[in-house]
CSV table of C-alpha atoms in Angstrom, one decimal:
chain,number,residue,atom,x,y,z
A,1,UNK,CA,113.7,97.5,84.4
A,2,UNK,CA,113.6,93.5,84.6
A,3,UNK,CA,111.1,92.2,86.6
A,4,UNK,CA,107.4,89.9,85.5
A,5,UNK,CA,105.6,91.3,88.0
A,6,UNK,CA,104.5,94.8,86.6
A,7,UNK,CA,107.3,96.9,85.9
A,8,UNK,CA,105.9,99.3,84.2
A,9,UNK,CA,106.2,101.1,80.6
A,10,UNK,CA,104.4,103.9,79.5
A,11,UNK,CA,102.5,104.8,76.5
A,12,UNK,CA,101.1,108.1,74.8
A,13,UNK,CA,99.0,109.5,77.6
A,14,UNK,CA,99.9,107.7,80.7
A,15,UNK,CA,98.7,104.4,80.0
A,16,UNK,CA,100.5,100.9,80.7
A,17,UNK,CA,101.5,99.0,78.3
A,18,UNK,CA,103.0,95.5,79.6
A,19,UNK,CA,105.9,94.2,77.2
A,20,UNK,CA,104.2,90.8,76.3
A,21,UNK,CA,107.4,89.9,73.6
A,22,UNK,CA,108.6,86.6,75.4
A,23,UNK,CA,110.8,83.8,74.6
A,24,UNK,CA,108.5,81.6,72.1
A,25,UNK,CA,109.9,78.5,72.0
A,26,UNK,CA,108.2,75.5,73.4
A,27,UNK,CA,108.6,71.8,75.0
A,28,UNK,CA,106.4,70.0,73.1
A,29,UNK,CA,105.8,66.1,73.1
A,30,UNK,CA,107.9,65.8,70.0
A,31,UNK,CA,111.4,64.0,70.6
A,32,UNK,CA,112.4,65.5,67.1
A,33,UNK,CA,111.7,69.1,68.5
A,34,UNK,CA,114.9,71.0,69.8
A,35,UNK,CA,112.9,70.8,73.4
A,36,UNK,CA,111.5,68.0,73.8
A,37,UNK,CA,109.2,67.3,76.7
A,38,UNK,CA,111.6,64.8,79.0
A,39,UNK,CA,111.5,64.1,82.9
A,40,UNK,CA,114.6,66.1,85.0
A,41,UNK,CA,115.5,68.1,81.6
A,42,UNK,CA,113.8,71.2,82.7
A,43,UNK,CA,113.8,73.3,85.9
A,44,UNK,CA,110.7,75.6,86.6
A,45,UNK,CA,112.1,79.2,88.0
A,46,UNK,CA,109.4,80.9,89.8
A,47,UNK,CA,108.4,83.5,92.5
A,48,UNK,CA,105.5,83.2,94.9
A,49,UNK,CA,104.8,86.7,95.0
A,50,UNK,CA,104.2,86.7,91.3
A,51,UNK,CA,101.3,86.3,89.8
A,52,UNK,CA,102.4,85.1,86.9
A,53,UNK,CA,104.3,82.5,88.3
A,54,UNK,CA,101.6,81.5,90.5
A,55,UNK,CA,99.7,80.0,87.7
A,56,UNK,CA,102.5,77.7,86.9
A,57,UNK,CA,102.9,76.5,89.9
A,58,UNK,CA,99.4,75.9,91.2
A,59,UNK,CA,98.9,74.1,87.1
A,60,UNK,CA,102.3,72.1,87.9
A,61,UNK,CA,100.7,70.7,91.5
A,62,UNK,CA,97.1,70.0,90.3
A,63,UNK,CA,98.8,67.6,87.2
A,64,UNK,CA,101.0,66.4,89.4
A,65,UNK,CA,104.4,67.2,87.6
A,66,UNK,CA,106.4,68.2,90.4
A,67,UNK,CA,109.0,64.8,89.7
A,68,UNK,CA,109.1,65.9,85.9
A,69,UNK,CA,109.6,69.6,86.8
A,70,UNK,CA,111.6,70.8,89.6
A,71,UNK,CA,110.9,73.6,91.2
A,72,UNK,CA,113.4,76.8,91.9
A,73,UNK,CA,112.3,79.5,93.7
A,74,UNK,CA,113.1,83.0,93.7
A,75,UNK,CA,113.1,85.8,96.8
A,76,UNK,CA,109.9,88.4,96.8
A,77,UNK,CA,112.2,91.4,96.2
A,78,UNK,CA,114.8,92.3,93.7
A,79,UNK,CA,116.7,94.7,92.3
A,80,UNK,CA,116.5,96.1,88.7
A,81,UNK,CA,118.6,93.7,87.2
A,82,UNK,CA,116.8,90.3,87.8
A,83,UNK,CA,115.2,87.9,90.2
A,84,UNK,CA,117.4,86.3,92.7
A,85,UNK,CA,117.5,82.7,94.7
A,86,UNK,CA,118.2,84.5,98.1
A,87,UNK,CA,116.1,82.1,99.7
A,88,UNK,CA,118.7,79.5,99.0
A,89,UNK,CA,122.0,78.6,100.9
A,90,UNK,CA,124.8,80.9,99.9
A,91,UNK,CA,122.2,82.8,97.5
A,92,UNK,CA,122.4,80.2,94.5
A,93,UNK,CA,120.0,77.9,93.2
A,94,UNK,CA,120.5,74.4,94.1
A,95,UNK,CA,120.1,72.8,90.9
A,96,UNK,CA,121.1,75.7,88.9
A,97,UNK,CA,123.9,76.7,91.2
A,98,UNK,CA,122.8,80.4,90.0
A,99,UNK,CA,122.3,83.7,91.8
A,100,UNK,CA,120.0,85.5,90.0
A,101,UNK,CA,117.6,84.2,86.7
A,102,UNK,CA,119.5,86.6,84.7
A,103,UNK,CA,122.2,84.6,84.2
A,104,UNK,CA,120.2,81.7,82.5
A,105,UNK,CA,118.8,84.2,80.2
A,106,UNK,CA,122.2,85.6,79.2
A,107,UNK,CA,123.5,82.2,78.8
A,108,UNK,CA,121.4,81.6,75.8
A,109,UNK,CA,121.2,85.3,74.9
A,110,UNK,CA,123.8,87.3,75.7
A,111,UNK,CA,122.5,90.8,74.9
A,112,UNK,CA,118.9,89.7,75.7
A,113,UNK,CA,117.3,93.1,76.0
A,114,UNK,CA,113.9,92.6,77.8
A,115,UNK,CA,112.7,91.5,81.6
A,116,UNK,CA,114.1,88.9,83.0
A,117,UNK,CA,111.0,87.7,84.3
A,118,UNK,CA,108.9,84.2,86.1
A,119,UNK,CA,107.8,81.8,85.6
A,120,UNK,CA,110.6,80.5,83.3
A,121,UNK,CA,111.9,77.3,82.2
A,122,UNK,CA,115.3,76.3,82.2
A,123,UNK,CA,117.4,73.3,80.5
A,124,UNK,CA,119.2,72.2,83.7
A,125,UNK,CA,122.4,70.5,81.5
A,126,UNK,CA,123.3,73.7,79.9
A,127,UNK,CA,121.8,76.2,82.3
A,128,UNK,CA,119.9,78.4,79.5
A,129,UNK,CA,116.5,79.8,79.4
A,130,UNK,CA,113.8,77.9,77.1
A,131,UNK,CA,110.8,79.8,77.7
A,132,UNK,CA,109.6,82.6,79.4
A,133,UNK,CA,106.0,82.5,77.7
A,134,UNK,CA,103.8,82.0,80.4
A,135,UNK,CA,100.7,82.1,78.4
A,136,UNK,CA,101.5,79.5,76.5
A,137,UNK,CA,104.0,77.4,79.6
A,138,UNK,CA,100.6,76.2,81.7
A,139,UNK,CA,98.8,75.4,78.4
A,140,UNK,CA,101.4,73.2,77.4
A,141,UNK,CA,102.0,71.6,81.0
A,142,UNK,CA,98.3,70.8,80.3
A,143,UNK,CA,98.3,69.5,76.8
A,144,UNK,CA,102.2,68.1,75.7
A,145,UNK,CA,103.1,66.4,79.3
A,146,UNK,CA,100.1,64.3,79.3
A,147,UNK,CA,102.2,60.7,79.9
A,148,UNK,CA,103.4,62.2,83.2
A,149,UNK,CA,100.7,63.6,84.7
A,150,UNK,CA,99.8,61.9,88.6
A,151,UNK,CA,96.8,59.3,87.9
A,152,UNK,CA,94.1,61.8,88.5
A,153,UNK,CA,95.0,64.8,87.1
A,154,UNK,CA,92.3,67.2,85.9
A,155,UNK,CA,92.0,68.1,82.9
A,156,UNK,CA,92.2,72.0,82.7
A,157,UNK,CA,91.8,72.8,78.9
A,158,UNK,CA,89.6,70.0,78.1
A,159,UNK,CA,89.4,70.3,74.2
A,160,UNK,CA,85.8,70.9,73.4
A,161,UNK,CA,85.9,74.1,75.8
A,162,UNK,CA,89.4,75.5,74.4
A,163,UNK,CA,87.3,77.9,72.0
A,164,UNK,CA,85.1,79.5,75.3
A,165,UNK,CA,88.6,78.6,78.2
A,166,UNK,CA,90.4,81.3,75.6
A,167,UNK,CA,88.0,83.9,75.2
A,168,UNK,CA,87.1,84.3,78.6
A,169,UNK,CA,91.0,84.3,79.8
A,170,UNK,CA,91.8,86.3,77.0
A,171,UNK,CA,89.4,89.3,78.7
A,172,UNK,CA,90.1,88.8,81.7
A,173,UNK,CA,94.0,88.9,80.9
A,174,UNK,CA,93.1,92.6,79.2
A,175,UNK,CA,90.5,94.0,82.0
A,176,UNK,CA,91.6,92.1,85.3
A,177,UNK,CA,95.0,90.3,85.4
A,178,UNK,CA,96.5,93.6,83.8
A,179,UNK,CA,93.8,95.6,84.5
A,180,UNK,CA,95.0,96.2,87.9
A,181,UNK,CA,98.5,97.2,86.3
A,182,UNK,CA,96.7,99.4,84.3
A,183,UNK,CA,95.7,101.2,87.3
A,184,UNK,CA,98.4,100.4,89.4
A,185,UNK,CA,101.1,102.6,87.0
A,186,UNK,CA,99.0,105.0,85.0
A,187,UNK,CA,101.1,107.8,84.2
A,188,UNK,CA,97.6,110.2,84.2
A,189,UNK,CA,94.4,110.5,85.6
A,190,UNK,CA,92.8,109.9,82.0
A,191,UNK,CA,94.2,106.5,81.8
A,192,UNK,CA,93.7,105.6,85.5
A,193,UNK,CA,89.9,105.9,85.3
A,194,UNK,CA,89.8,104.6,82.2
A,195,UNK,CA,91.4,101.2,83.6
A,196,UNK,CA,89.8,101.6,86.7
A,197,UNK,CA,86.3,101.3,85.0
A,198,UNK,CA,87.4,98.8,82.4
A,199,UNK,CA,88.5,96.4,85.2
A,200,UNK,CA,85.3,96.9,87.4
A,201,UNK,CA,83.0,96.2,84.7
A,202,UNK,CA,84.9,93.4,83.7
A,203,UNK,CA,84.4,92.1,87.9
A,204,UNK,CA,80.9,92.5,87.6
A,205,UNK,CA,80.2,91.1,84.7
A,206,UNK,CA,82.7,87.8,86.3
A,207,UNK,CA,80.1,87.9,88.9
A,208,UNK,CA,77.2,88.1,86.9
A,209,UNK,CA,78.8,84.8,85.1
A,210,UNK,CA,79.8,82.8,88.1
A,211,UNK,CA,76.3,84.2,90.8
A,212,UNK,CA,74.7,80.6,88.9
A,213,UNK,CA,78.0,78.6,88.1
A,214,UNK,CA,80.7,77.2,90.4
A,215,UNK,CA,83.5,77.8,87.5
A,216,UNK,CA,84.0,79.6,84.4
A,217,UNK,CA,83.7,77.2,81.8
A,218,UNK,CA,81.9,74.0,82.3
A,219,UNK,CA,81.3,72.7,85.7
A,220,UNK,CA,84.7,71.8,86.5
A,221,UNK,CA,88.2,73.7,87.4
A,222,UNK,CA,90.0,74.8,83.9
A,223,UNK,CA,92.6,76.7,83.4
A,224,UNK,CA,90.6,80.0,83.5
A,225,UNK,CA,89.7,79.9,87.2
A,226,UNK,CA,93.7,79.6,87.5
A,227,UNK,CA,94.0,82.8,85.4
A,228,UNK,CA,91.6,84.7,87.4
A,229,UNK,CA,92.4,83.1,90.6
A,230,UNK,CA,96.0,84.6,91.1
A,231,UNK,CA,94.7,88.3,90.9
A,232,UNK,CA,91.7,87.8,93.2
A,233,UNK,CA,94.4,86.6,95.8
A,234,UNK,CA,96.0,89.6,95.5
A,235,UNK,CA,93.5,92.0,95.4
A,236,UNK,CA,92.6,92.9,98.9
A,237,UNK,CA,96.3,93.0,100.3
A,238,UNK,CA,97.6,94.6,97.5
A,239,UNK,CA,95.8,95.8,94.4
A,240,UNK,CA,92.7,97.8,96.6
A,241,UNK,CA,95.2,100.0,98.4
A,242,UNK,CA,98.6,100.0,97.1
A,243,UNK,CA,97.0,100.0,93.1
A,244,UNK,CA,94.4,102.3,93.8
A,245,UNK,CA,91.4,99.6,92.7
A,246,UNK,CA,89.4,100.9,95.6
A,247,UNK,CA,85.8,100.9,94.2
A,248,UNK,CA,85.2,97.5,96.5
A,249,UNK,CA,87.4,95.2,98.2
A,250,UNK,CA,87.2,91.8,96.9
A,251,UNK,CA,85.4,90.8,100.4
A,252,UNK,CA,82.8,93.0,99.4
A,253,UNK,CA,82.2,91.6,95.9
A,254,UNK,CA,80.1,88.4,97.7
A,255,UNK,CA,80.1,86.4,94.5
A,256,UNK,CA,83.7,86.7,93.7
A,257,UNK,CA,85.0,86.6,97.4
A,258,UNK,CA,82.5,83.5,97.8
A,259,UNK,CA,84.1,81.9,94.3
A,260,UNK,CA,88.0,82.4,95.4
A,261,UNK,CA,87.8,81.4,98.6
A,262,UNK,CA,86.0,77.9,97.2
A,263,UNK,CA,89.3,77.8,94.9
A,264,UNK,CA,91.3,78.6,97.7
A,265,UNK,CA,90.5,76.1,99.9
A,266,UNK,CA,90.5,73.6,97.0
A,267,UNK,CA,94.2,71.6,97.2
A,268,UNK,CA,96.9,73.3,95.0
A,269,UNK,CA,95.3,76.7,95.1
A,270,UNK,CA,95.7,78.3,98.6
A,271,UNK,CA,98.3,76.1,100.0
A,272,UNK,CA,100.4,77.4,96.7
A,273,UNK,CA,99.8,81.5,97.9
A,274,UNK,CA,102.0,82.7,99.8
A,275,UNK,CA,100.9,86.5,101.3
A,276,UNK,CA,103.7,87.5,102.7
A,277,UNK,CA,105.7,87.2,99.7
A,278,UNK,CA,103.3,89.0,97.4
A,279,UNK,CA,103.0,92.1,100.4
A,280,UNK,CA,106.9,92.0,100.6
A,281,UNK,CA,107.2,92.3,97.0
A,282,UNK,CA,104.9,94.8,95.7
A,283,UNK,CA,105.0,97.2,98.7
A,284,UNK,CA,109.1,96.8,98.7
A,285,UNK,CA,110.6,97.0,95.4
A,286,UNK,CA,107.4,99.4,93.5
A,287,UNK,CA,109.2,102.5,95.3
A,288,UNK,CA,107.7,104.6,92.4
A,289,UNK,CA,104.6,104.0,93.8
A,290,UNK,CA,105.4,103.1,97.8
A,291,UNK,CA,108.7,105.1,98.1
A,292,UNK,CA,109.1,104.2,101.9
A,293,UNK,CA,108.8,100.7,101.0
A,294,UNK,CA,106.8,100.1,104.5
A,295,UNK,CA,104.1,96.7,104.1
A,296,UNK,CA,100.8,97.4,105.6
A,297,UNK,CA,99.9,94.9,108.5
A,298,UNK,CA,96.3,94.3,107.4
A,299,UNK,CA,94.0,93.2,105.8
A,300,UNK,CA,93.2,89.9,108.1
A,301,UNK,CA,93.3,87.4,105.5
A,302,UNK,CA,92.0,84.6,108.0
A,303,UNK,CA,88.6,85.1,106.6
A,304,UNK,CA,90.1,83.2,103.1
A,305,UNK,CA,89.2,79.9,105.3
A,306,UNK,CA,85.5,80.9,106.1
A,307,UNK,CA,83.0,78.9,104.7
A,308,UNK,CA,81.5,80.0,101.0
A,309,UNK,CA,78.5,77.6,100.4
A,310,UNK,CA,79.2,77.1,96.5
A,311,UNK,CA,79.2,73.6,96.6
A,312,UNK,CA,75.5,74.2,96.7
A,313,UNK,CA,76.2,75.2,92.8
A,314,UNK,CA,77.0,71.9,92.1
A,315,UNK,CA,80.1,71.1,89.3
A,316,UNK,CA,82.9,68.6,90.4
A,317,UNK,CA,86.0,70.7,91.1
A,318,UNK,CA,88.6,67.5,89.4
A,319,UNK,CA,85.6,67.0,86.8
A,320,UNK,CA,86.6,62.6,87.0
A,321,UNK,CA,90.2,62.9,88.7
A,322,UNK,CA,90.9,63.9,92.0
A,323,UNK,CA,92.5,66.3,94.2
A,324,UNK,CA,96.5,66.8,94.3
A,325,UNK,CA,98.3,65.2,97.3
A,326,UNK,CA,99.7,67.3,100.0
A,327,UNK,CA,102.6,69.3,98.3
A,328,UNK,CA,106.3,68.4,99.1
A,329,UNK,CA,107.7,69.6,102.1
A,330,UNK,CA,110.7,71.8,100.6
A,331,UNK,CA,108.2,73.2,98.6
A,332,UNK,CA,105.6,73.7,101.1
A,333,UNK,CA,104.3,77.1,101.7
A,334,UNK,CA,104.8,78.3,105.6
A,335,UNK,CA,101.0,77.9,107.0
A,336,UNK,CA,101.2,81.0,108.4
A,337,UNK,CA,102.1,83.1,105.2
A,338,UNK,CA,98.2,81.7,104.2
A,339,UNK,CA,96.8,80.3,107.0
């Protein structure tokens, strides 16, 4: 099957095992290079309900790259084959003037035999996939389009913290952002508990880190709070039930619920989630797992705009920039699929 957000595969004993074999190449800040960073070369294909592709988009809005990058957006559902624009007139991307992502993978590989998965990055002139890495994508939004970043922009893998940004991303990556996978499509009870104790271990000791600390690493926003940000979003509507991570909600974790809701409410952040895209999409097209394909109503996710009192923590969010402006309107998130 061909989709980013958790397909799964199995391994020996019912464990997950995430295909993490992307398309390597990179834009880089090097006109010599065969992708060269350049304004309006490149169109960013993404879906709100992926977390993935949520990272890219909130990293994309706190730089401030949304002229140098445009934006397409794909449906929350799909079918087997790939992502789709149906949120688009006529069902095709506006820039692309695509149907589905597939196509811009096939048009640079036509027997391209993996997931056709977001984020992605396309070359608009000849309509072919660049990149699917998406690892790498938000490190290098970060770190090769410096000369168009908004005056500002944060710096989110600020060079003396690289060494700690990676290893704490890199475990949370194993034990969290596919942790919840891990549960999520175990094949056997062995390997759901396993994952199921990995990832809450992993939470606790995140809470442990961040009960003194308003961020990760250092005391501003970096690139590891966006990491870990996308799956605490999605852990109380999706992940506790429909996953079967049900040892605590996330609004039961005080620490953690106190720390995402401060990113949250920080610009770029909430007003980039979109919750009824992320229901619609894992509780629709996971049939293995939700065969009548029926979204739950709950949880009440108004309680994401409480107060959380870690400014008392200290840290400067934007470390010596400042916050994004108020997104675009065509790529403004409905205030009530958030709100």
């Amino acid at each position: 099957m061909s989709t980013d957000s958790g397909t799964p595969s199995y391994v020996e004993k019912g464990g997950f095992d995430r295909d993490t074999n992307y398309i390597e190449d990179r834009i880089t800040d090097d006109p010599s290079s065969r992708y060269p960073v350049e304004p309006g070369r490149y169109r960013l294909v993404v879906a709100r309900a992926c977390p993935w592709a949520n990272r890219a988009i909130i990293v994309r809005r706190l730089l401030g790259l949304e002229d140098a990058i445009s934006m397409g957006v794909c449906g929350p559902t799909h079918d087997k084959r790939s992502w789709t624009f149906d949120l688009d007139p006529d069902g095709l991307d506006p820039v692309l003037k695509i149907p589905r992502l597939q196509d811009a993978f096939l048009a640079r590989f036509p027997d391209y035999p993996r997931g056709i998965t977001v984020p992605a990055m396309v070359e608009v002139s000849t309509g072919e996939v660049v990149t699917n890495d998406y690892p790498q994508m938000t490190l290098d939004f970060s770190t090769e389009w410096t000369r168009y970043h908004r005056e500002g922009a944060p710096d989110l893998y600020p060079e003396a913290l690289r060494g700690e940004i990676d290893e704490v991303a890199e475990l949370i990556f194993h034990d969290v952002n596919n942790g919840v996978y891990k549960c999520g499509f175990a094949g056997s009870q062995s390997a759901y508990e396993k994952a199921y104790d990995a990832l809450f271990a992993r939470l606790d000791w995140l809470s442990d880190r961040l009960e003194n600390q308003r961020f990760l690493v250092g005391d501003t926003i970096t690139e590891a709070d966006v990491r870990l940000f996308t799956t605490l979003a999605r852990f109380d509507p999706v992940y506790h039930g429909h996953f079967k991570c049900n040892r605590s909600k996330l609004s039961e974790m005080p620490v953690l619920w106190a720390y995402a809701r401060d990113l949250f409410q920080t610009p770029g952040f909430g007003d980039t989630t979109d919750f009824v895209h992320i229901k619609s999409h894992y509780y629709e097209v996971h049939t293995d797992i939700n065969p009548t394909g029926i979204v739950p109503k709950g949880p009440d996710l108004s309680s994401w705009l409480s107060p959380h009192g870690r400014e008392a923590l200290g840290g400067r969010p934007f470390g010596d920039g400042t916050p994004p402006p108020p997104p675009k309107e065509s790529e403004t998130v409905p205030a009530e699929h958030w709100a």
